[in-house]
Amino acid sequence: MNSRRKLVFIVGLVLIMASASSALASSILNMEFEDAPLPNIFKVIGQSGGYNVLVDPSVSGEFSFVLKNMSVTEALDLVTRTTGYRYRLLGNTLIIGTEDRLKSEFGTEDVIFALVENVPVEKAAQMVDLMVPSVTTYVDEDVNLLVLFGLSTDLKFAQELLVQYDQKAFITPDPWAETTGGERLVMRFARVQYAGADMVDYAQALLPSRDFRYDAKTKNLSAMTTADEWKRVEQLILEKDFPDFVLKGLVSEVKPISALVEYEGKITIVKTGEFYHGWEVKEIKNTGVEFSQGERSFTVRIGR
């Protein structure tokens, strides 16, 4: 079997004996997948949690993941969010598919009610609409109530964002006051995939007068800024948010040339045209390796 397509995983389980399904679902997983078929990844994770796993035929592709010290739910959330698919639990069966397939074939949407205490409920609804467009929002301004409709996994993510958004720590004496340029300060969020909390330092250096925060669970950078300021932050993220690949060496004796790349403690041989943790190996030269993803690209040199 081609080693690049080989599914490699190490599973460590910590079982808490309560009810069978809840105990297995709380197991702690340590898994590594390298260029593995996505349906297989979901099956391994789900079966480790004690679930029967049903993967819709629409689920496809090969991906690499390193899942360390995660619960089954955390692992499923990470993989589905990264790949764009969704999951639903029906009894002890885990179903994986696209959002439309789950809605049409495997049940209706769920609903939750969220009381917003520290920010205008309309602003909270706008934030959810922006960050989780698959969730439908309804507002009751009289009681500051936000009603959310959607798949349970999407609702969970929306709730996590609301908890972060609706915090007194973000409230200043006049949080919606106009700036000298005539624009209002608005709480804004952006996804930071790789740089983590370091992005706070980068953003703070760019806009010293703003208070930036990073939530490791949702991987969101947030701050109250003007629209123009946030455009600068988004550009900064495009320039700084890259995976920390380290080029350990080049293998030039055999053509085509290949490279030894380390990421998260694991060294892998990559070749031009292959995908490495979601990034295409665009070009390998004696001076370094170029990776690309859509319109973004970066080059890794020996020792970096």
CSV table of C-alpha atoms in Angstrom, one decimal:
chain,number,residue,atom,x,y,z
A,1,MET,CA,0.0,0.0,0.0
A,2,ASN,CA,1.2,3.5,-0.9
A,3,SER,CA,2.7,4.9,2.4
A,4,ARG,CA,1.2,8.3,1.6
A,5,ARG,CA,-2.3,6.8,1.6
A,6,LYS,CA,-1.7,4.7,4.6
A,7,LEU,CA,-4.0,5.4,7.6
A,8,VAL,CA,-1.9,5.7,10.7
A,9,PHE,CA,-3.4,6.1,14.1
A,10,ILE,CA,-2.8,5.6,17.7
A,11,VAL,CA,-5.8,5.5,20.0
A,12,GLY,CA,-5.7,6.1,23.7
A,13,LEU,CA,-9.0,5.7,25.5
A,14,VAL,CA,-9.9,6.8,29.0
A,15,LEU,CA,-13.3,5.3,29.8
A,16,ILE,CA,-15.6,6.8,32.4
A,17,MET,CA,-18.2,4.0,33.2
A,18,ALA,CA,-21.6,5.6,33.3
A,19,SER,CA,-24.1,4.8,30.6
A,20,ALA,CA,-22.5,3.0,27.7
A,21,SER,CA,-22.9,5.7,25.0
A,22,SER,CA,-22.1,8.7,27.2
A,23,ALA,CA,-19.1,6.9,28.6
A,24,LEU,CA,-17.6,6.1,25.3
A,25,ALA,CA,-18.4,9.5,23.9
A,26,SER,CA,-16.3,11.0,26.7
A,27,SER,CA,-13.2,8.9,25.8
A,28,ILE,CA,-10.0,10.8,25.2
A,29,LEU,CA,-8.5,10.2,21.8
A,30,ASN,CA,-4.9,10.5,20.5
A,31,MET,CA,-5.0,9.9,16.7
A,32,GLU,CA,-3.0,10.8,13.7
A,33,PHE,CA,-4.2,10.5,10.1
A,34,GLU,CA,-2.0,11.1,7.1
A,35,ASP,CA,-3.6,11.6,3.7
A,36,ALA,CA,-6.4,9.3,4.8
A,37,PRO,CA,-9.8,9.0,3.1
A,38,LEU,CA,-12.2,11.2,4.9
A,39,PRO,CA,-14.9,8.5,5.4
A,40,ASN,CA,-12.3,6.3,7.1
A,41,ILE,CA,-11.4,9.2,9.5
A,42,PHE,CA,-15.0,9.7,10.5
A,43,LYS,CA,-15.5,5.9,11.0
A,44,VAL,CA,-12.4,5.6,13.2
A,45,ILE,CA,-13.4,8.6,15.4
A,46,GLY,CA,-17.0,7.5,15.6
A,47,GLN,CA,-16.3,3.9,16.4
A,48,SER,CA,-13.8,5.0,19.1
A,49,GLY,CA,-16.8,6.7,20.7
A,50,GLY,CA,-18.9,3.6,20.6
A,51,TYR,CA,-21.2,4.8,17.8
A,52,ASN,CA,-22.5,3.1,14.7
A,53,VAL,CA,-21.2,5.3,11.8
A,54,LEU,CA,-23.1,6.1,8.7
A,55,VAL,CA,-21.2,8.2,6.1
A,56,ASP,CA,-23.1,9.7,3.2
A,57,PRO,CA,-21.6,9.1,-0.3
A,58,SER,CA,-21.2,12.8,-0.7
A,59,VAL,CA,-18.3,12.7,1.8
A,60,SER,CA,-15.0,12.4,0.0
A,61,GLY,CA,-11.4,13.6,-0.1
A,62,GLU,CA,-8.2,12.8,1.7
A,63,PHE,CA,-7.0,14.7,4.7
A,64,SER,CA,-4.3,14.8,7.4
A,65,PHE,CA,-5.1,15.4,11.0
A,66,VAL,CA,-3.3,15.2,14.4
A,67,LEU,CA,-5.9,14.8,17.2
A,68,LYS,CA,-4.2,15.0,20.6
A,69,ASN,CA,-6.0,14.7,23.9
A,70,MET,CA,-9.4,15.3,22.4
A,71,SER,CA,-12.8,14.0,23.3
A,72,VAL,CA,-14.8,12.3,20.5
A,73,THR,CA,-17.1,15.4,20.3
A,74,GLU,CA,-14.1,17.7,20.0
A,75,ALA,CA,-12.5,15.6,17.3
A,76,LEU,CA,-15.7,15.5,15.3
A,77,ASP,CA,-16.2,19.2,15.7
A,78,LEU,CA,-12.6,19.9,14.4
A,79,VAL,CA,-12.8,17.5,11.4
A,80,THR,CA,-16.3,18.6,10.3
A,81,ARG,CA,-15.4,22.3,10.6
A,82,THR,CA,-12.2,21.9,8.7
A,83,THR,CA,-13.7,19.8,5.9
A,84,GLY,CA,-17.0,21.6,5.6
A,85,TYR,CA,-19.2,18.6,6.4
A,86,ARG,CA,-21.7,18.2,9.3
A,87,TYR,CA,-22.6,15.4,11.7
A,88,ARG,CA,-25.8,14.4,13.5
A,89,LEU,CA,-26.4,11.9,16.3
A,90,LEU,CA,-29.6,9.8,16.1
A,91,GLY,CA,-29.6,7.5,19.1
A,92,ASN,CA,-26.3,5.6,19.0
A,93,THR,CA,-25.8,6.3,15.3
A,94,LEU,CA,-23.4,8.9,14.0
A,95,ILE,CA,-24.4,10.3,10.6
A,96,ILE,CA,-21.9,12.3,8.5
A,97,GLY,CA,-22.9,14.3,5.4
A,98,THR,CA,-23.4,17.7,3.9
A,99,GLU,CA,-25.6,20.2,5.6
A,100,ASP,CA,-28.3,19.9,3.0
A,101,ARG,CA,-28.3,16.1,3.1
A,102,LEU,CA,-28.6,15.9,6.8
A,103,LYS,CA,-31.5,18.4,6.8
A,104,SER,CA,-33.4,16.6,4.0
A,105,GLU,CA,-32.7,13.0,4.9
A,106,PHE,CA,-32.0,12.7,8.6
A,107,GLY,CA,-34.3,15.0,10.5
A,108,THR,CA,-35.4,18.6,11.1
A,109,GLU,CA,-33.5,21.4,12.7
A,110,ASP,CA,-33.1,21.9,16.4
A,111,VAL,CA,-33.8,25.1,18.3
A,112,ILE,CA,-32.2,26.9,21.2
A,113,PHE,CA,-33.1,30.1,23.2
A,114,ALA,CA,-30.3,32.4,24.2
A,115,LEU,CA,-30.7,35.4,26.6
A,116,VAL,CA,-28.2,38.1,25.7
A,117,GLU,CA,-27.3,40.3,28.7
A,118,ASN,CA,-24.4,42.6,27.8
A,119,VAL,CA,-24.7,43.5,24.2
A,120,PRO,CA,-27.7,44.6,22.0
A,121,VAL,CA,-29.5,41.4,20.9
A,122,GLU,CA,-29.6,42.7,17.3
A,123,LYS,CA,-25.8,42.9,17.3
A,124,ALA,CA,-25.6,39.3,18.7
A,125,ALA,CA,-27.9,38.1,15.9
A,126,GLN,CA,-25.7,39.9,13.2
A,127,MET,CA,-22.6,38.2,14.7
A,128,VAL,CA,-24.2,34.7,14.4
A,129,ASP,CA,-25.5,35.4,10.9
A,130,LEU,CA,-22.0,36.4,9.9
A,131,MET,CA,-20.0,33.6,11.6
A,132,VAL,CA,-22.5,30.7,11.3
A,133,PRO,CA,-24.7,31.4,8.2
A,134,SER,CA,-26.3,28.0,8.4
A,135,VAL,CA,-28.1,29.0,11.6
A,136,THR,CA,-31.3,31.0,11.3
A,137,THR,CA,-31.8,33.7,13.9
A,138,TYR,CA,-34.9,35.4,15.3
A,139,VAL,CA,-34.8,38.3,17.7
A,140,ASP,CA,-37.2,39.3,20.6
A,141,GLU,CA,-36.0,42.7,21.6
A,142,ASP,CA,-38.5,43.1,24.4
A,143,VAL,CA,-36.7,40.4,26.5
A,144,ASN,CA,-33.3,40.5,24.7
A,145,LEU,CA,-33.9,36.9,23.5
A,146,LEU,CA,-32.2,35.3,20.6
A,147,VAL,CA,-33.8,32.2,19.0
A,148,LEU,CA,-31.5,30.0,16.9
A,149,PHE,CA,-32.6,27.3,14.4
A,150,GLY,CA,-30.1,24.8,12.9
A,151,LEU,CA,-28.3,21.5,13.1
A,152,SER,CA,-27.2,20.7,16.6
A,153,THR,CA,-23.5,20.9,15.7
A,154,ASP,CA,-23.9,24.4,14.2
A,155,LEU,CA,-26.0,25.5,17.2
A,156,LYS,CA,-23.3,24.4,19.5
A,157,PHE,CA,-20.7,26.5,17.7
A,158,ALA,CA,-23.1,29.5,17.6
A,159,GLN,CA,-23.5,29.1,21.4
A,160,GLU,CA,-19.8,29.1,22.0
A,161,LEU,CA,-19.5,32.3,19.9
A,162,LEU,CA,-22.3,34.0,21.8
A,163,VAL,CA,-20.7,33.2,25.2
A,164,GLN,CA,-17.5,34.9,24.0
A,165,TYR,CA,-19.4,37.8,22.4
A,166,ASP,CA,-21.7,38.5,25.3
A,167,GLN,CA,-19.1,39.3,28.0
A,168,LYS,CA,-19.0,42.3,30.3
A,169,ALA,CA,-15.2,42.4,29.8
A,170,PHE,CA,-15.8,43.6,26.2
A,171,ILE,CA,-18.1,46.4,27.4
A,172,THR,CA,-16.6,49.9,27.7
A,173,PRO,CA,-18.6,52.9,29.2
A,174,ASP,CA,-19.7,53.7,25.7
A,175,PRO,CA,-18.9,50.6,23.5
A,176,TRP,CA,-20.8,51.9,20.4
A,177,ALA,CA,-19.4,55.4,20.5
A,178,GLU,CA,-18.3,57.0,17.2
A,179,THR,CA,-14.6,57.3,16.5
A,180,THR,CA,-13.0,60.6,15.4
A,181,GLY,CA,-13.4,59.4,11.8
A,182,GLY,CA,-17.2,59.1,12.3
A,183,GLU,CA,-17.3,55.3,12.3
A,184,ARG,CA,-18.7,53.2,15.1
A,185,LEU,CA,-16.7,50.6,17.0
A,186,VAL,CA,-18.1,47.1,16.4
A,187,MET,CA,-17.1,43.8,17.9
A,188,ARG,CA,-15.6,41.8,15.0
A,189,PHE,CA,-14.3,38.2,14.7
A,190,ALA,CA,-11.9,36.5,12.4
A,191,ARG,CA,-10.7,32.9,12.2
A,192,VAL,CA,-7.1,32.3,12.9
A,193,GLN,CA,-6.2,28.8,11.9
A,194,TYR,CA,-2.4,28.5,12.6
A,195,ALA,CA,-0.9,31.5,14.4
A,196,GLY,CA,-3.0,31.1,17.6
A,197,ALA,CA,-2.5,33.6,20.4
A,198,ASP,CA,0.6,35.0,18.6
A,199,MET,CA,-1.9,36.8,16.3
A,200,VAL,CA,-3.0,39.0,19.3
A,201,ASP,CA,0.6,40.3,19.6
A,202,TYR,CA,0.7,41.0,15.8
A,203,ALA,CA,-2.7,42.8,15.9
A,204,GLN,CA,-1.9,44.7,19.0
A,205,ALA,CA,1.3,46.0,17.4
A,206,LEU,CA,-0.7,47.0,14.4
A,207,LEU,CA,-3.5,48.8,16.4
A,208,PRO,CA,-2.1,49.5,19.9
A,209,SER,CA,-5.3,51.4,21.0
A,210,ARG,CA,-7.5,48.3,20.5
A,211,ASP,CA,-8.0,45.3,22.8
A,212,PHE,CA,-7.6,42.1,20.9
A,213,ARG,CA,-8.5,38.6,22.3
A,214,TYR,CA,-8.1,35.1,21.1
A,215,ASP,CA,-10.3,32.1,21.9
A,216,ALA,CA,-8.3,28.9,21.5
A,217,LYS,CA,-11.4,26.7,21.4
A,218,THR,CA,-13.1,28.5,18.5
A,219,LYS,CA,-9.9,29.9,17.0
A,220,ASN,CA,-11.3,33.3,16.8
A,221,LEU,CA,-9.5,36.7,17.1
A,222,SER,CA,-11.9,39.4,18.3
A,223,ALA,CA,-11.8,43.1,19.0
A,224,MET,CA,-13.9,46.2,18.8
A,225,THR,CA,-12.7,48.2,15.8
A,226,THR,CA,-13.8,50.4,12.9
A,227,ALA,CA,-14.4,48.8,9.5
A,228,ASP,CA,-11.2,50.2,8.1
A,229,GLU,CA,-9.2,49.0,11.0
A,230,TRP,CA,-10.6,45.5,10.7
A,231,LYS,CA,-9.6,45.4,7.0
A,232,ARG,CA,-6.1,46.0,8.1
A,233,VAL,CA,-6.4,43.2,10.6
A,234,GLU,CA,-7.8,40.8,8.0
A,235,GLN,CA,-4.8,41.6,5.7
A,236,LEU,CA,-2.5,41.0,8.6
A,237,ILE,CA,-4.0,37.5,9.2
A,238,LEU,CA,-3.5,36.7,5.5
A,239,GLU,CA,0.2,37.7,5.9
A,240,LYS,CA,0.9,35.9,9.2
A,241,ASP,CA,-1.5,33.0,9.5
A,242,PHE,CA,0.5,30.1,8.0
A,243,PRO,CA,1.3,26.6,9.3
A,244,ASP,CA,4.7,26.3,11.0
A,245,PHE,CA,6.2,23.9,8.5
A,246,VAL,CA,10.0,23.2,9.0
A,247,LEU,CA,12.1,22.1,6.0
A,248,LYS,CA,14.5,19.5,7.3
A,249,GLY,CA,16.1,18.5,4.1
A,250,LEU,CA,15.9,17.8,0.3
A,251,VAL,CA,16.2,14.5,-1.5
A,252,SER,CA,17.7,15.3,-4.9
A,253,GLU,CA,19.4,12.0,-5.7
A,254,VAL,CA,16.1,10.6,-7.1
A,255,LYS,CA,14.1,12.6,-9.6
A,256,PRO,CA,11.7,14.3,-9.1
A,257,ILE,CA,13.2,16.0,-6.1
A,258,SER,CA,11.4,15.6,-2.8
A,259,ALA,CA,11.5,17.3,0.5
A,260,LEU,CA,11.5,16.3,4.2
A,261,VAL,CA,9.1,18.6,6.0
A,262,GLU,CA,8.3,18.6,9.7
A,263,TYR,CA,5.0,19.7,11.3
A,264,GLU,CA,3.8,19.2,14.8
A,265,GLY,CA,6.7,16.8,15.5
A,266,LYS,CA,6.2,14.6,12.5
A,267,ILE,CA,8.5,14.5,9.5
A,268,THR,CA,7.0,13.6,6.1
A,269,ILE,CA,8.5,13.2,2.6
A,270,VAL,CA,6.5,15.4,0.2
A,271,LYS,CA,6.7,15.8,-3.6
A,272,THR,CA,5.5,18.5,-6.0
A,273,GLY,CA,1.8,18.3,-6.6
A,274,GLU,CA,1.0,16.5,-3.4
A,275,PHE,CA,-1.1,18.0,-0.5
A,276,TYR,CA,0.4,18.4,2.9
A,277,HIS,CA,-2.0,19.3,5.7
A,278,GLY,CA,-4.3,21.0,3.2
A,279,TRP,CA,-1.5,22.9,1.4
A,280,GLU,CA,-0.4,22.0,-2.1
A,281,VAL,CA,3.3,21.5,-2.6
A,282,LYS,CA,3.7,23.9,-5.5
A,283,GLU,CA,7.4,23.8,-6.2
A,284,ILE,CA,10.5,22.3,-4.7
A,285,LYS,CA,13.9,24.0,-5.3
A,286,ASN,CA,17.3,23.8,-3.7
A,287,THR,CA,16.4,27.1,-2.0
A,288,GLY,CA,13.2,25.9,-0.5
A,289,VAL,CA,9.7,24.6,-0.9
A,290,GLU,CA,6.7,26.7,-2.0
A,291,PHE,CA,3.2,25.8,-0.6
A,292,SER,CA,0.0,27.2,-1.8
A,293,GLN,CA,-3.7,27.2,-0.9
A,294,GLY,CA,-6.0,29.1,-3.3
A,295,GLU,CA,-4.5,32.5,-3.8
A,296,ARG,CA,-2.2,32.3,-0.7
A,297,SER,CA,1.3,30.9,-0.8
A,298,PHE,CA,4.5,30.8,1.3
A,299,THR,CA,8.0,29.4,1.0
A,300,VAL,CA,9.8,27.3,3.6
A,301,ARG,CA,13.6,27.3,3.6
A,302,ILE,CA,16.0,24.9,5.4
A,303,GLY,CA,15.7,25.3,9.1
A,304,ARG,CA,12.3,27.1,8.9
